[in-house]
Amino acid sequence: MTAPSVPAQPAPERTMQVRRLRFTHPKGSLRRHYVDDDLVMSHVVAVLSATFPKGEDFFVRSVRHYSGRITDPELKRQVKAFIGQEVVHGREHESLNAALREMGYPTHWVDAFVKRSMGLSTRFMPPRVALGHTAALEHYTAALAECLLTDPRAQALLGDTEVRNVLLWHALEEAEHKAVAFDVYRAVGGAERMRRRTMIEASVGLFVVTGVFTLLSLLRDPAFYNPRRLLASLRALRRSPFLDPKVRARVRAYQRPGFHPDDFDATDTLDRWRAELFGPEGALRDRLT
């Protein structure tokens, strides 16, 4: 017996803006281990960045498939903004990934794998299941995004590099649109049991892809074969703000009956970072095109 869906509610108004930016990554502007000189985290971030272009193409396709069935005017507006934001995210991560590849990170391997995997998923996965995976992975990105935006330890890892700017902007917009795919899933009658199941499936896929490609990436790095350097990085990983118990608890919250992304209110955080990045004196105003 299929678990019933939760009745869709009218989408609340949300501030979402498609910001068209251009970031530059001149050769030599990043040190080899650009995440606080940390070996493992530098490779993890490179792998995650490499998943974004084709992964976000998949998210866009999953949501767009149902856009014609959305009748709530506010949700229709949010879907349009979601698609616009994700398209720009993919483009800017392609630029960053090219710079990381020049530094020796095999981002092209990850990109090719994700492209093939997402193509097969689009071809063979039922559209509602694909939308469930999208909503689940959007929950992951929102949890990591809001960790970056609220935890000074996470921000300190990225120093003052252009990678920091890319990730702060990306995090802001992920937090802005964190509920859109979820609300579309509910609006088209997505069941609770399927929602929770697709989270488990998406989690397994995310951890396997990240783990395998991080290891392959590390094997190409001479620093990986320095035992002291590697052990120090693994010890630091255990204390990473992105693995904090609060972040893990937030990810697990997706399995609660009746869960909604707005259960975690980020209004004040979003207001702060919109002003810091794009206000009159915003740090990224000069990147806007």
CSV table of N, CA, C and O in Angstrom, one decimal, residues 21-119:
chain,number,residue,atom,x,y,z
A,21,LEU,N,26.2,36.3,-12.6
A,21,LEU,CA,27.5,36.7,-12.2
A,21,LEU,C,28.6,36.1,-13.1
A,21,LEU,O,28.3,35.1,-13.8
A,22,ARG,N,29.8,36.7,-13.1
A,22,ARG,CA,30.9,36.1,-13.7
A,22,ARG,C,32.1,36.1,-12.8
A,22,ARG,O,32.5,37.2,-12.3
A,23,PHE,N,32.6,34.9,-12.5
A,23,PHE,CA,33.8,34.8,-11.6
A,23,PHE,C,35.0,34.5,-12.5
A,23,PHE,O,34.9,33.8,-13.5
A,24,THR,N,36.2,34.9,-12.2
A,24,THR,CA,37.4,34.6,-12.9
A,24,THR,C,38.3,33.9,-12.0
A,24,THR,O,38.4,34.1,-10.8
A,25,HIS,N,39.1,33.0,-12.6
A,25,HIS,CA,40.0,32.2,-11.9
A,25,HIS,C,41.4,32.2,-12.6
A,25,HIS,O,41.8,31.2,-13.2
A,26,PRO,N,42.1,33.3,-12.5
A,26,PRO,CA,43.4,33.3,-13.2
A,26,PRO,C,44.4,32.2,-12.7
A,26,PRO,O,44.3,31.9,-11.6
A,27,LYS,N,45.2,31.8,-13.7
A,27,LYS,CA,46.1,30.7,-13.3
A,27,LYS,C,47.0,31.2,-12.2
A,27,LYS,O,47.6,32.4,-12.3
A,28,GLY,N,47.2,30.4,-11.2
A,28,GLY,CA,48.1,30.8,-10.1
A,28,GLY,C,47.4,31.5,-9.0
A,28,GLY,O,48.0,31.9,-8.0
A,29,SER,N,46.1,31.8,-9.1
A,29,SER,CA,45.4,32.6,-8.1
A,29,SER,C,45.0,31.7,-6.9
A,29,SER,O,44.6,32.2,-5.9
A,30,LEU,N,45.1,30.4,-7.1
A,30,LEU,CA,44.8,29.5,-6.0
A,30,LEU,C,46.0,28.6,-5.6
A,30,LEU,O,46.7,28.1,-6.5
A,31,ARG,N,46.2,28.4,-4.4
A,31,ARG,CA,47.3,27.5,-4.0
A,31,ARG,C,46.7,26.1,-4.2
A,31,ARG,O,45.5,25.8,-4.3
A,32,ARG,N,47.7,25.1,-4.2
A,32,ARG,CA,47.3,23.7,-4.6
A,32,ARG,C,46.2,23.2,-3.7
A,32,ARG,O,45.2,22.6,-4.2
A,33,HIS,N,46.3,23.3,-2.4
A,33,HIS,CA,45.3,22.9,-1.5
A,33,HIS,C,44.6,24.1,-0.9
A,33,HIS,O,45.0,24.6,0.1
A,34,TYR,N,43.6,24.5,-1.6
A,34,TYR,CA,43.0,25.9,-1.5
A,34,TYR,C,42.1,25.9,-0.3
A,34,TYR,O,41.6,27.0,0.1
A,35,VAL,N,41.7,24.8,0.3
A,35,VAL,CA,40.8,24.8,1.4
A,35,VAL,C,41.6,24.8,2.7
A,35,VAL,O,41.9,23.7,3.2
A,36,ASP,N,42.1,25.9,3.1
A,36,ASP,CA,42.9,26.1,4.3
A,36,ASP,C,44.1,25.2,4.4
A,36,ASP,O,44.5,24.7,5.4
A,37,ASP,N,44.7,24.9,3.2
A,37,ASP,CA,45.8,24.1,3.0
A,37,ASP,C,45.5,22.6,3.5
A,37,ASP,O,46.5,21.9,3.8
A,38,ASP,N,44.3,22.3,3.4
A,38,ASP,CA,43.9,20.9,3.9
A,38,ASP,C,43.8,20.0,2.7
A,38,ASP,O,43.1,20.2,1.7
A,39,LEU,N,44.5,18.9,2.8
A,39,LEU,CA,44.6,17.9,1.6
A,39,LEU,C,43.3,17.3,1.3
A,39,LEU,O,42.8,17.5,0.1
A,40,VAL,N,42.6,16.7,2.2
A,40,VAL,CA,41.4,15.9,1.9
A,40,VAL,C,40.2,16.9,1.5
A,40,VAL,O,39.5,16.6,0.5
A,41,MET,N,40.0,17.9,2.3
A,41,MET,CA,38.9,18.8,2.1
A,41,MET,C,39.1,19.5,0.7
A,41,MET,O,38.0,19.8,0.0
A,42,SER,N,40.3,19.8,0.3
A,42,SER,CA,40.5,20.4,-1.0
A,42,SER,C,40.0,19.5,-2.1
A,42,SER,O,39.3,19.9,-3.1
A,43,HIS,N,40.2,18.2,-2.0
A,43,HIS,CA,39.8,17.2,-3.0
A,43,HIS,C,38.3,17.0,-2.9
A,43,HIS,O,37.6,16.9,-3.9
A,44,VAL,N,37.7,17.0,-1.7
A,44,VAL,CA,36.3,16.8,-1.5
A,44,VAL,C,35.5,17.9,-2.2
A,44,VAL,O,34.6,17.7,-2.9
A,45,VAL,N,35.9,19.2,-1.9
A,45,VAL,CA,35.3,20.3,-2.5
A,45,VAL,C,35.4,20.3,-4.0
A,45,VAL,O,34.4,20.6,-4.7
A,46,ALA,N,36.5,19.9,-4.5
A,46,ALA,CA,36.7,19.8,-6.0
A,46,ALA,C,35.7,18.8,-6.6
A,46,ALA,O,35.1,19.0,-7.6
A,47,VAL,N,35.6,17.6,-5.9
A,47,VAL,CA,34.7,16.6,-6.4
A,47,VAL,C,33.2,17.1,-6.4
A,47,VAL,O,32.5,17.0,-7.3
A,48,LEU,N,32.8,17.7,-5.3
A,48,LEU,CA,31.5,18.2,-5.2
A,48,LEU,C,31.2,19.3,-6.2
A,48,LEU,O,30.1,19.3,-6.9
A,49,SER,N,32.2,20.2,-6.4
A,49,SER,CA,32.0,21.2,-7.5
A,49,SER,C,31.8,20.6,-8.8
A,49,SER,O,31.0,21.0,-9.7
A,50,ALA,N,32.6,19.5,-9.1
A,50,ALA,CA,32.5,18.8,-10.4
A,50,ALA,C,31.2,18.2,-10.6
A,50,ALA,O,30.8,17.9,-11.8
A,51,THR,N,30.4,17.8,-9.5
A,51,THR,CA,29.1,17.2,-9.7
A,51,THR,C,28.0,18.2,-10.1
A,51,THR,O,27.0,17.9,-10.6
A,52,PHE,N,28.3,19.5,-9.8
A,52,PHE,CA,27.2,20.5,-10.0
A,52,PHE,C,26.7,20.7,-11.4
A,52,PHE,O,25.5,20.8,-11.6
A,53,PRO,N,27.5,21.0,-12.4
A,53,PRO,CA,27.0,21.3,-13.7
A,53,PRO,C,26.0,20.3,-14.2
A,53,PRO,O,24.8,20.7,-14.6
A,54,LYS,N,26.3,19.0,-14.3
A,54,LYS,CA,25.4,18.0,-14.8
A,54,LYS,C,24.4,17.7,-13.8
A,54,LYS,O,23.2,17.3,-14.1
A,55,GLY,N,24.7,17.7,-12.5
A,55,GLY,CA,23.7,17.4,-11.5
A,55,GLY,C,22.6,18.5,-11.5
A,55,GLY,O,21.4,18.1,-11.4
A,56,GLU,N,22.9,19.7,-11.6
A,56,GLU,CA,21.9,20.8,-11.6
A,56,GLU,C,21.1,20.8,-12.9
A,56,GLU,O,20.0,21.2,-12.9
A,57,ASP,N,21.7,20.3,-14.0
A,57,ASP,CA,20.9,20.1,-15.2
A,57,ASP,C,19.8,19.1,-15.0
A,57,ASP,O,18.7,19.3,-15.4
A,58,PHE,N,20.2,18.0,-14.2
A,58,PHE,CA,19.2,17.0,-13.9
A,58,PHE,C,18.1,17.6,-13.0
A,58,PHE,O,16.9,17.3,-13.2
A,59,PHE,N,18.4,18.4,-12.0
A,59,PHE,CA,17.4,19.1,-11.2
A,59,PHE,C,16.5,19.9,-12.0
A,59,PHE,O,15.3,19.9,-11.8
A,60,VAL,N,17.0,20.7,-12.9
A,60,VAL,CA,16.2,21.6,-13.7
A,60,VAL,C,15.2,20.7,-14.6
A,60,VAL,O,14.0,21.0,-14.6
A,61,ARG,N,15.7,19.6,-15.2
A,61,ARG,CA,14.8,18.8,-16.0
A,61,ARG,C,13.7,18.2,-15.1
A,61,ARG,O,12.6,18.1,-15.6
A,62,SER,N,14.1,17.7,-13.9
A,62,SER,CA,13.1,17.1,-13.1
A,62,SER,C,12.0,18.0,-12.7
A,62,SER,O,10.8,17.6,-12.6
A,63,VAL,N,12.4,19.3,-12.3
A,63,VAL,CA,11.3,20.2,-11.9
A,63,VAL,C,10.6,20.7,-13.1
A,63,VAL,O,9.3,20.9,-13.1
A,64,ARG,N,11.3,21.0,-14.2
A,64,ARG,CA,10.6,21.6,-15.4
A,64,ARG,C,9.6,20.6,-16.0
A,64,ARG,O,8.6,21.0,-16.6
A,65,HIS,N,9.8,19.3,-15.8
A,65,HIS,CA,8.9,18.3,-16.3
A,65,HIS,C,7.5,18.5,-15.8
A,65,HIS,O,6.5,18.2,-16.5
A,66,TYR,N,7.4,19.0,-14.6
A,66,TYR,CA,6.1,19.2,-14.0
A,66,TYR,C,5.6,20.6,-14.0
A,66,TYR,O,4.5,20.9,-13.4
A,67,SER,N,6.4,21.5,-14.6
A,67,SER,CA,6.0,22.9,-14.5
A,67,SER,C,4.7,23.2,-15.0
A,67,SER,O,4.0,24.1,-14.5
A,68,GLY,N,4.2,22.5,-16.1
A,68,GLY,CA,2.9,22.8,-16.6
A,68,GLY,C,1.8,22.3,-15.8
A,68,GLY,O,0.6,22.7,-16.0
A,69,ARG,N,2.0,21.6,-14.7
A,69,ARG,CA,1.0,21.1,-13.8
A,69,ARG,C,0.9,22.0,-12.6
A,69,ARG,O,0.0,21.8,-11.7
A,70,ILE,N,1.7,23.0,-12.4
A,70,ILE,CA,1.7,23.9,-11.3
A,70,ILE,C,0.7,25.0,-11.5
A,70,ILE,O,0.7,25.7,-12.5
A,71,THR,N,-0.3,25.1,-10.6
A,71,THR,CA,-1.3,26.1,-10.8
A,71,THR,C,-1.2,27.2,-9.8
A,71,THR,O,-1.7,28.3,-10.0
A,72,ASP,N,-0.4,27.1,-8.7
A,72,ASP,CA,-0.2,28.1,-7.7
A,72,ASP,C,0.7,29.2,-8.4
A,72,ASP,O,1.9,28.9,-8.7
A,73,PRO,N,0.3,30.4,-8.6
A,73,PRO,CA,1.1,31.5,-9.2
A,73,PRO,C,2.4,31.7,-8.5
A,73,PRO,O,3.4,31.9,-9.2
A,74,GLU,N,2.4,31.7,-7.2
A,74,GLU,CA,3.7,31.9,-6.5
A,74,GLU,C,4.7,30.8,-6.7
A,74,GLU,O,5.9,31.0,-6.9
A,75,LEU,N,4.2,29.6,-6.7
A,75,LEU,CA,5.1,28.4,-7.0
A,75,LEU,C,5.6,28.5,-8.4
A,75,LEU,O,6.8,28.1,-8.7
A,76,LYS,N,4.7,28.8,-9.3
A,76,LYS,CA,5.2,29.0,-10.7
A,76,LYS,C,6.3,30.0,-10.8
A,76,LYS,O,7.3,29.8,-11.6
A,77,ARG,N,6.2,31.1,-10.1
A,77,ARG,CA,7.3,32.1,-10.2
A,77,ARG,C,8.5,31.6,-9.6
A,77,ARG,O,9.6,31.8,-10.1
A,78,GLN,N,8.4,30.8,-8.5
A,78,GLN,CA,9.6,30.2,-7.8
A,78,GLN,C,10.3,29.2,-8.7
A,78,GLN,O,11.5,29.1,-8.7
A,79,VAL,N,9.5,28.4,-9.4
A,79,VAL,CA,10.0,27.4,-10.3
A,79,VAL,C,10.9,28.1,-11.4
A,79,VAL,O,12.0,27.7,-11.7
A,80,LYS,N,10.4,29.2,-11.9
A,80,LYS,CA,11.1,29.9,-12.9
A,80,LYS,C,12.4,30.5,-12.4
A,80,LYS,O,13.5,30.4,-13.0
A,81,ALA,N,12.4,31.0,-11.1
A,81,ALA,CA,13.6,31.5,-10.5
A,81,ALA,C,14.6,30.4,-10.2
A,81,ALA,O,15.8,30.5,-10.3
A,82,PHE,N,14.0,29.3,-9.7
A,82,PHE,CA,14.9,28.1,-9.4
A,82,PHE,C,15.6,27.7,-10.6
A,82,PHE,O,16.9,27.4,-10.6
A,83,ILE,N,15.0,27.6,-11.8
A,83,ILE,CA,15.6,27.1,-13.0
A,83,ILE,C,16.7,28.1,-13.4
A,83,ILE,O,17.8,27.8,-13.7
A,84,GLY,N,16.4,29.4,-13.3
A,84,GLY,CA,17.4,30.4,-13.6
A,84,GLY,C,18.6,30.4,-12.8
A,84,GLY,O,19.7,30.5,-13.2
A,85,GLN,N,18.4,30.2,-11.5
A,85,GLN,CA,19.5,30.2,-10.5
A,85,GLN,C,20.4,28.9,-10.8
A,85,GLN,O,21.6,29.0,-10.8
A,86,GLU,N,19.7,27.8,-11.0
A,86,GLU,CA,20.5,26.6,-11.2
A,86,GLU,C,21.3,26.6,-12.5
A,86,GLU,O,22.4,26.1,-12.6
A,87,VAL,N,20.8,27.2,-13.5
A,87,VAL,CA,21.5,27.4,-14.8
A,87,VAL,C,22.8,28.2,-14.6
A,87,VAL,O,23.9,27.8,-15.1
A,88,VAL,N,22.7,29.3,-13.9
A,88,VAL,CA,23.9,30.1,-13.6
A,88,VAL,C,24.9,29.4,-12.7
A,88,VAL,O,26.1,29.4,-12.9
A,89,HIS,N,24.4,28.6,-11.7
A,89,HIS,CA,25.3,27.8,-10.9
A,89,HIS,C,26.1,26.9,-11.7
A,89,HIS,O,27.3,26.7,-11.6
A,90,GLY,N,25.4,26.1,-12.6
A,90,GLY,CA,26.1,25.2,-13.5
A,90,GLY,C,27.2,25.8,-14.3
A,90,GLY,O,28.3,25.3,-14.4
A,91,ARG,N,26.9,27.0,-14.9
A,91,ARG,CA,27.9,27.7,-15.7
A,91,ARG,C,29.1,28.1,-14.9
A,91,ARG,O,30.2,27.9,-15.4
A,92,GLU,N,28.9,28.7,-13.8
A,92,GLU,CA,30.0,29.2,-13.0
A,92,GLU,C,30.8,28.1,-12.4
A,92,GLU,O,32.0,28.2,-12.2
A,93,HIS,N,30.2,26.9,-12.1
A,93,HIS,CA,31.0,25.8,-11.6
A,93,HIS,C,31.8,25.2,-12.7
A,93,HIS,O,32.9,24.6,-12.5
A,94,GLU,N,31.3,25.2,-13.9
A,94,GLU,CA,32.1,24.8,-15.1
A,94,GLU,C,33.4,25.6,-15.2
A,94,GLU,O,34.5,25.0,-15.4
A,95,SER,N,33.3,26.9,-15.0
A,95,SER,CA,34.5,27.7,-15.0
A,95,SER,C,35.4,27.4,-13.9
A,95,SER,O,36.6,27.2,-14.1
A,96,LEU,N,34.9,27.2,-12.7
A,96,LEU,CA,35.7,26.8,-11.5
A,96,LEU,C,36.3,25.4,-11.7
A,96,LEU,O,37.5,25.2,-11.5
A,97,ASN,N,35.6,24.5,-12.3
A,97,ASN,CA,36.1,23.2,-12.5
A,97,ASN,C,37.2,23.1,-13.5
A,97,ASN,O,38.2,22.3,-13.4
A,98,ALA,N,37.1,24.0,-14.5
A,98,ALA,CA,38.2,24.1,-15.5
A,98,ALA,C,39.5,24.5,-14.8
A,98,ALA,O,40.6,24.0,-15.1
A,99,ALA,N,39.4,25.5,-13.9
A,99,ALA,CA,40.6,26.0,-13.2
A,99,ALA,C,41.1,24.9,-12.3
A,99,ALA,O,42.4,24.7,-12.2
A,100,LEU,N,40.3,24.2,-11.6
A,100,LEU,CA,40.7,23.1,-10.7
A,100,LEU,C,41.4,22.0,-11.5
A,100,LEU,O,42.4,21.4,-11.1
A,101,ARG,N,40.9,21.7,-12.7
A,101,ARG,CA,41.5,20.7,-13.5
A,101,ARG,C,42.9,21.1,-13.9
A,101,ARG,O,43.8,20.3,-13.9
A,102,GLU,N,43.1,22.4,-14.2
A,102,GLU,CA,44.5,22.8,-14.6
A,102,GLU,C,45.4,22.7,-13.4
A,102,GLU,O,46.6,22.5,-13.6
A,103,MET,N,44.9,22.7,-12.2
A,103,MET,CA,45.7,22.5,-11.0
A,103,MET,C,45.9,21.0,-10.7
A,103,MET,O,46.7,20.7,-9.7
A,104,GLY,N,45.3,20.1,-11.4
A,104,GLY,CA,45.6,18.7,-11.2
A,104,GLY,C,44.4,17.9,-10.7
A,104,GLY,O,44.5,16.7,-10.5
A,105,TYR,N,43.3,18.6,-10.4
A,105,TYR,CA,42.1,17.9,-9.9
A,105,TYR,C,41.4,17.3,-11.1
A,105,TYR,O,41.0,18.0,-12.0
A,106,PRO,N,41.0,16.0,-11.0
A,106,PRO,CA,40.4,15.4,-12.2
A,106,PRO,C,38.9,15.6,-12.3
A,106,PRO,O,38.0,14.7,-12.3
A,107,THR,N,38.5,16.9,-12.3
A,107,THR,CA,37.1,17.3,-12.3
A,107,THR,C,36.4,16.8,-13.6
A,107,THR,O,35.2,16.5,-13.5
A,108,HIS,N,37.1,16.6,-14.6
A,108,HIS,CA,36.5,16.1,-15.9
A,108,HIS,C,36.1,14.6,-15.7
A,108,HIS,O,35.1,14.2,-16.4
A,109,TRP,N,36.7,13.9,-14.9
A,109,TRP,CA,36.3,12.5,-14.7
A,109,TRP,C,34.9,12.5,-14.0
A,109,TRP,O,34.0,11.8,-14.4
A,110,VAL,N,34.8,13.3,-13.0
A,110,VAL,CA,33.5,13.4,-12.3
A,110,VAL,C,32.4,13.9,-13.2
A,110,VAL,O,31.3,13.3,-13.2
A,111,ASP,N,32.7,14.9,-13.9
A,111,ASP,CA,31.7,15.5,-14.8
A,111,ASP,C,31.2,14.5,-15.8
A,111,ASP,O,30.0,14.4,-16.1
A,112,ALA,N,32.1,13.7,-16.4
A,112,ALA,CA,31.7,12.7,-17.4
A,112,ALA,C,30.9,11.6,-16.8
A,112,ALA,O,29.9,11.2,-17.3
A,113,PHE,N,31.3,11.2,-15.6
A,113,PHE,CA,30.5,10.2,-14.9
A,113,PHE,C,29.1,10.7,-14.5
A,113,PHE,O,28.1,10.0,-14.8
A,114,VAL,N,29.0,11.9,-14.0
A,114,VAL,CA,27.7,12.4,-13.6
A,114,VAL,C,26.8,12.6,-14.8
A,114,VAL,O,25.6,12.4,-14.8
A,115,LYS,N,27.4,13.1,-15.9
A,115,LYS,CA,26.7,13.3,-17.1
A,115,LYS,C,26.0,12.0,-17.6
A,115,LYS,O,24.8,12.0,-17.9
A,116,ARG,N,26.8,10.9,-17.6
A,116,ARG,CA,26.3,9.6,-18.0
A,116,ARG,C,25.2,9.1,-17.1
A,116,ARG,O,24.1,8.7,-17.5
A,117,SER,N,25.5,9.3,-15.8
A,117,SER,CA,24.5,8.8,-14.8
A,117,SER,C,23.2,9.5,-14.8
A,117,SER,O,22.1,8.9,-14.8
A,118,MET,N,23.3,10.8,-14.9
A,118,MET,CA,22.1,11.7,-15.0
A,118,MET,C,21.3,11.4,-16.3
A,118,MET,O,20.1,11.5,-16.3
A,119,GLY,N,22.0,11.2,-17.4
A,119,GLY,CA,21.4,10.8,-18.6
A,119,GLY,C,20.6,9.6,-18.5
A,119,GLY,O,19.4,9.5,-19.0
